[in-house]
CSV table of C-alpha atoms in Angstrom, one decimal:
chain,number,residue,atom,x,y,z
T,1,UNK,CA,-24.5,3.8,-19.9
T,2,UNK,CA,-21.5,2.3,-21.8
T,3,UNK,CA,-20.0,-0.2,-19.7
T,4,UNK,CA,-16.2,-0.5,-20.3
T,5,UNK,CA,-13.8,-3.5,-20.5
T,6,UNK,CA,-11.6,-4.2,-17.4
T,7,UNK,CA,-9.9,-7.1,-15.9
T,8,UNK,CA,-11.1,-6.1,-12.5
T,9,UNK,CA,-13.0,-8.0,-10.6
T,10,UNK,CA,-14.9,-7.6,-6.9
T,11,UNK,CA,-14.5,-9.6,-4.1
T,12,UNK,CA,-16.2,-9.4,-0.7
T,13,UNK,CA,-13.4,-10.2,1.9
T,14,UNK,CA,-13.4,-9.8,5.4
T,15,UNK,CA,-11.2,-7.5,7.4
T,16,UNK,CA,-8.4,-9.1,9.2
T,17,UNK,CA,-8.8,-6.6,11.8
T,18,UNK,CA,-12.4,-5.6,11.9
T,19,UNK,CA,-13.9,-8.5,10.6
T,20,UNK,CA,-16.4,-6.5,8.6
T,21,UNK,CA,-16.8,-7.6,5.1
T,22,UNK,CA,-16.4,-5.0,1.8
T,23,UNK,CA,-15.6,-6.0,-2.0
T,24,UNK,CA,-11.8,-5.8,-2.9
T,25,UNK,CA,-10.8,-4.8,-6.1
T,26,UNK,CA,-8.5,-7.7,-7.6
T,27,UNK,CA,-7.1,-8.5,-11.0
T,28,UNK,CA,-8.3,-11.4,-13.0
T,29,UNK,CA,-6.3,-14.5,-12.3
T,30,UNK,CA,-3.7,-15.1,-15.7
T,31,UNK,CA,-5.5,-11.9,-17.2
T,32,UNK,CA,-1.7,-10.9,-18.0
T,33,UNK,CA,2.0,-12.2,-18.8
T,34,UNK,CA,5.2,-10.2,-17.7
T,35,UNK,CA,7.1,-10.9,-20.6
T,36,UNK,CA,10.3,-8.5,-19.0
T,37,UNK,CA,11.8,-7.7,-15.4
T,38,UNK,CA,13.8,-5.1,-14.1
T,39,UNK,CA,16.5,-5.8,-12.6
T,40,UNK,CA,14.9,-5.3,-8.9
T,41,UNK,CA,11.6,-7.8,-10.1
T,42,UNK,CA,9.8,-4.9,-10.7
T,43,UNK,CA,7.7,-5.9,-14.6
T,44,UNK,CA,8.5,-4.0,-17.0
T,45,UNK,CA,6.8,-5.5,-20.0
T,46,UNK,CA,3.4,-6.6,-19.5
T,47,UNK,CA,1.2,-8.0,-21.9
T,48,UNK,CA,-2.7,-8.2,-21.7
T,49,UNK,CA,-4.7,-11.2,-23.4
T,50,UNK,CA,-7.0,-8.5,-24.2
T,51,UNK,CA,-5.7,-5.4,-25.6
T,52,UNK,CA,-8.7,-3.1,-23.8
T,53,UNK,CA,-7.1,-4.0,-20.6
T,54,UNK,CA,-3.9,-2.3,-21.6
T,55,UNK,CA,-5.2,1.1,-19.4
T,56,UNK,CA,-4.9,-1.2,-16.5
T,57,UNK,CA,-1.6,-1.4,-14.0
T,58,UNK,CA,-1.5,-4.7,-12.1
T,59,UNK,CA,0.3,-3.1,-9.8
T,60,UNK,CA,-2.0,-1.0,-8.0
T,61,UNK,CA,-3.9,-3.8,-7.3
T,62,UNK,CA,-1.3,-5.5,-4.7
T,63,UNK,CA,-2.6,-4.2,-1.6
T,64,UNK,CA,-6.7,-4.6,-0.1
T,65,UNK,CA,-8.0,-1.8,1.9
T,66,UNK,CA,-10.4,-1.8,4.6
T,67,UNK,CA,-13.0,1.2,4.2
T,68,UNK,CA,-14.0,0.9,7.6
T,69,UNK,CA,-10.7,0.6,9.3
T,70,UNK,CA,-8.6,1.8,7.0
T,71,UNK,CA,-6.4,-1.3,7.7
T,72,UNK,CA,-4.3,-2.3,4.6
T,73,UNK,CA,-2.0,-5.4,3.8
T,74,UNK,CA,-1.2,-7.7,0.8
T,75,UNK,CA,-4.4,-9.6,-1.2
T,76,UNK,CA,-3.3,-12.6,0.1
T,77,UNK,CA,-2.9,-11.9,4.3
T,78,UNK,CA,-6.8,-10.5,3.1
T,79,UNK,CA,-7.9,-13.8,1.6
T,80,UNK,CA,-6.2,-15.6,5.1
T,81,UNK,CA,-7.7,-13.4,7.5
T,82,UNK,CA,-4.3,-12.3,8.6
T,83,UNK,CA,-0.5,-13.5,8.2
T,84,UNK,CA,0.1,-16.4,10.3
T,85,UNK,CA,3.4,-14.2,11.5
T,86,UNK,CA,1.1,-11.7,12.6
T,87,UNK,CA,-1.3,-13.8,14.0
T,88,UNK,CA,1.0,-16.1,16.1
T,89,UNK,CA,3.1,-13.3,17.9
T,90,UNK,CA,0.5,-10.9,18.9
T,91,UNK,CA,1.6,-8.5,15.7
T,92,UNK,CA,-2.1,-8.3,14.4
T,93,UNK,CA,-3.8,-7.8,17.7
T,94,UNK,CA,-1.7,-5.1,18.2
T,95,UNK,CA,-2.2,-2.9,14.9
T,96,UNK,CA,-5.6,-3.5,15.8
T,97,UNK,CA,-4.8,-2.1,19.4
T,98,UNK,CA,-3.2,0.8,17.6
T,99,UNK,CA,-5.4,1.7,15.1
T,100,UNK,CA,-8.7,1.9,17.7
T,101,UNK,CA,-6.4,4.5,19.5
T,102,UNK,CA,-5.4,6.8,16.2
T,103,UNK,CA,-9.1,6.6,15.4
T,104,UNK,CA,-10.6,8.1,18.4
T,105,UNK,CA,-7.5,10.4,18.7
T,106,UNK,CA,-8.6,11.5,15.3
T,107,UNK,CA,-4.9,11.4,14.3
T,108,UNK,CA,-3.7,13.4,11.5
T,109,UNK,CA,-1.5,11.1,9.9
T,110,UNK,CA,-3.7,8.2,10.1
T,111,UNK,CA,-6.8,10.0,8.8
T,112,UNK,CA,-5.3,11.7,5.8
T,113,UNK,CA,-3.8,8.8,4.7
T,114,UNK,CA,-6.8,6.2,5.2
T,115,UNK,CA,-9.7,8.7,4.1
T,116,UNK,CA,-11.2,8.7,0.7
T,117,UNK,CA,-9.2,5.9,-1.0
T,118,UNK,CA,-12.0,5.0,-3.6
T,119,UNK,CA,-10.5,1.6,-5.7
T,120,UNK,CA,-12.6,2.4,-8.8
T,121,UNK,CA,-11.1,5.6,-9.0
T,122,UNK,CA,-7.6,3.8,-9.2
T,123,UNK,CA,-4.4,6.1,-10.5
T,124,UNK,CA,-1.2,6.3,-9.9
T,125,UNK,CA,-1.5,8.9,-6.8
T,126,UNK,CA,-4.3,6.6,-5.1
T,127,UNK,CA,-1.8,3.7,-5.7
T,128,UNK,CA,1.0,5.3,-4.3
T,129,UNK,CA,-1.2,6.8,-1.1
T,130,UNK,CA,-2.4,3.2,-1.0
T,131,UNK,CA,1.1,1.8,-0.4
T,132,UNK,CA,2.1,4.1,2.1
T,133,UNK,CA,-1.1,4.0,4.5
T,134,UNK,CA,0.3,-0.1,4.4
T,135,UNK,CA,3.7,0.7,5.6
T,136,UNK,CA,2.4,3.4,8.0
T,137,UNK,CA,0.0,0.6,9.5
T,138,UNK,CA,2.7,-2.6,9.7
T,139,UNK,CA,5.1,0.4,11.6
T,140,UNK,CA,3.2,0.9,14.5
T,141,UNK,CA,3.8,-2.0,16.2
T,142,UNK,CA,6.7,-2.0,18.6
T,143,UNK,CA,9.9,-3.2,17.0
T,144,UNK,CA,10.1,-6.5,18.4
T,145,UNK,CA,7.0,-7.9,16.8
T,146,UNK,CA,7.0,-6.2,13.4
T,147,UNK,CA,6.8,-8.2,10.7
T,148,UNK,CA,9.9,-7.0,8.7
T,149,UNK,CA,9.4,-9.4,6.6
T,150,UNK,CA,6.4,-7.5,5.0
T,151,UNK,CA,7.6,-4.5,5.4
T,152,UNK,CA,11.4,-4.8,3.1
T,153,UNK,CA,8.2,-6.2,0.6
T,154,UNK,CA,6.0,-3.4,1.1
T,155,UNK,CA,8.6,-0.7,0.6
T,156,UNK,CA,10.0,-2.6,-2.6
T,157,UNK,CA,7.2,-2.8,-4.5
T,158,UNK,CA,6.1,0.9,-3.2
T,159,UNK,CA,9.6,1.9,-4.6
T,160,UNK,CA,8.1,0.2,-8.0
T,161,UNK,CA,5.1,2.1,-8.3
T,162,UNK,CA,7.0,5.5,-7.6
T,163,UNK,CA,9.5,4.6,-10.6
T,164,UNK,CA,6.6,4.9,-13.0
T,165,UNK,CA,6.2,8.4,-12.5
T,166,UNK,CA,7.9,11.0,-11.2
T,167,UNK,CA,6.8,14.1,-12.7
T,168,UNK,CA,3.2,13.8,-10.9
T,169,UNK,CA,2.3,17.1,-9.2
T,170,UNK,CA,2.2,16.6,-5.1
T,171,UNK,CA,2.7,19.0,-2.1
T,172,UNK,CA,4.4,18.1,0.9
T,173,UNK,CA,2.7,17.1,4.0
T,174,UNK,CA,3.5,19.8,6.7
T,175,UNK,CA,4.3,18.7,10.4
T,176,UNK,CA,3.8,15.5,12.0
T,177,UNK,CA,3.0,13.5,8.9
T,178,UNK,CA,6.6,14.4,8.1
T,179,UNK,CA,8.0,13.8,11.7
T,180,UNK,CA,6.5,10.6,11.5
T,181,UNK,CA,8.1,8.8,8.1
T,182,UNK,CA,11.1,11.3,9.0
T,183,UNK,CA,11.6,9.4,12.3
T,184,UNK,CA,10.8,5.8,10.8
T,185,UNK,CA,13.2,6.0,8.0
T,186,UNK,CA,16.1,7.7,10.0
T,187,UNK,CA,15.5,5.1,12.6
T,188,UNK,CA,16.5,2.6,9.9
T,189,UNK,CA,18.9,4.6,7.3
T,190,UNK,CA,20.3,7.1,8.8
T,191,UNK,CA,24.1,6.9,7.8
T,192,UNK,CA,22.6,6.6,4.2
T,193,UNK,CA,21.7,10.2,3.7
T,194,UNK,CA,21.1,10.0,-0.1
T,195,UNK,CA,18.4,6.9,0.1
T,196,UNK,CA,17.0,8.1,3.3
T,197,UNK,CA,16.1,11.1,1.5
T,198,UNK,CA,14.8,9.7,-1.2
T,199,UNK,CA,12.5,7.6,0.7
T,200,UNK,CA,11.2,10.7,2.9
T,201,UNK,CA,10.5,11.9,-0.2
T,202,UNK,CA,7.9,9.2,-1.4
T,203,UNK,CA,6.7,8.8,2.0
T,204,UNK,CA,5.7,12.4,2.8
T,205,UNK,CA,3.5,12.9,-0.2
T,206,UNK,CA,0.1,12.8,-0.5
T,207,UNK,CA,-1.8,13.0,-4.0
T,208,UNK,CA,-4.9,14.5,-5.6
């Protein structure tokens, strides 16, 4: 079997809200120099110290995933077994309140965005549905003990990963997966029609 070059590597981390341990795909630390920004941070010009990488995107690689809990945050809240934010105010023990309940409720949002995310089979639709399932997740909790913090980070680097590609096919979630990121963003932007719409937009869509 030919094995390919990648800069990926596996780490077993443990679930900051199941505690159950599964391999995290990361990149290799200083595998890769952003030689150009955008104007929003977002790296434009990347370059690999080895040109097989070059397939590779570092940034679908932000985020771990649980695969039994679907819970999803930044590599590093991972690596700490939580953010200490989170931790400290109650924030974590109540996604983990949350997500119990959308389990056994089977809920429609929740399952078709956790299910089947597969890290070896990385593109930019996985990516995308990655980053979403993380904002869906750190909006649950009620507004006084979300971390907003996370979440401005977690839709600007989202917004990054939707730049790269717009042309890719999608269809539209139907019903409450809409309602849902329909309520969240017009809870936040709704006297900004244009960029509220835009962001409905990315958040409703769900790739294959």
């Amino acid at each position: 079997m030919t094995q390919y070059a990648s800069p990926i590597i596996l780490r077993n981390m443990n679930c900051p809200i199941c505690n159950r341990t599964s391999p995290q795909s990361t990149i290799q630390d200083n595998a890769y120099l952003v030689k150009k920004y955008d104007v929003d941070g977002q790296p434009l010009i990347i370059s690999w110290h080895t040109k097989d990488y070059e397939q590779f995107q570092p940034s679908y690689y932000r985020l771990c995933y649980c695969p039994y809990c679907y819970y999803t945050d930044l590599k590093e809240d991972f690596l700490a077994g939580g953010n200490f934010f989170a931790k400290q105010n109650g924030t974590l023990k109540r996604i983990e309140q949350i997500l119990d309940v959308k389990r056994k409720q089977n809920n429609q949002v929740f399952m078709q965005l956790g299910a089947g995310i597969e890290f070896e089979k990385m593109n930019y639709n996985l990516a995308l549905n990655i980053h979403l399932l993380a904002i869906y997740i750190h909006e649950l909790p009620e507004k006084e003990i979300r971390d907003y913090e996370k979440l401005a980070y977690l839709y600007h680097i989202t917004s990054w990963i939707y730049k790269e590609n717009k042309s890719v096919n999608f269809h539209i979630i139907a019903g409450e997966s809409y309602n849902v990121f329909s309520n969240i963003f017009n809870d936040y932007y709704g006297s900004h029609k244009k960029f509220l719409s835009s962001f409905i937009e990315i958040a409703t869509m769900i790739y294959f």
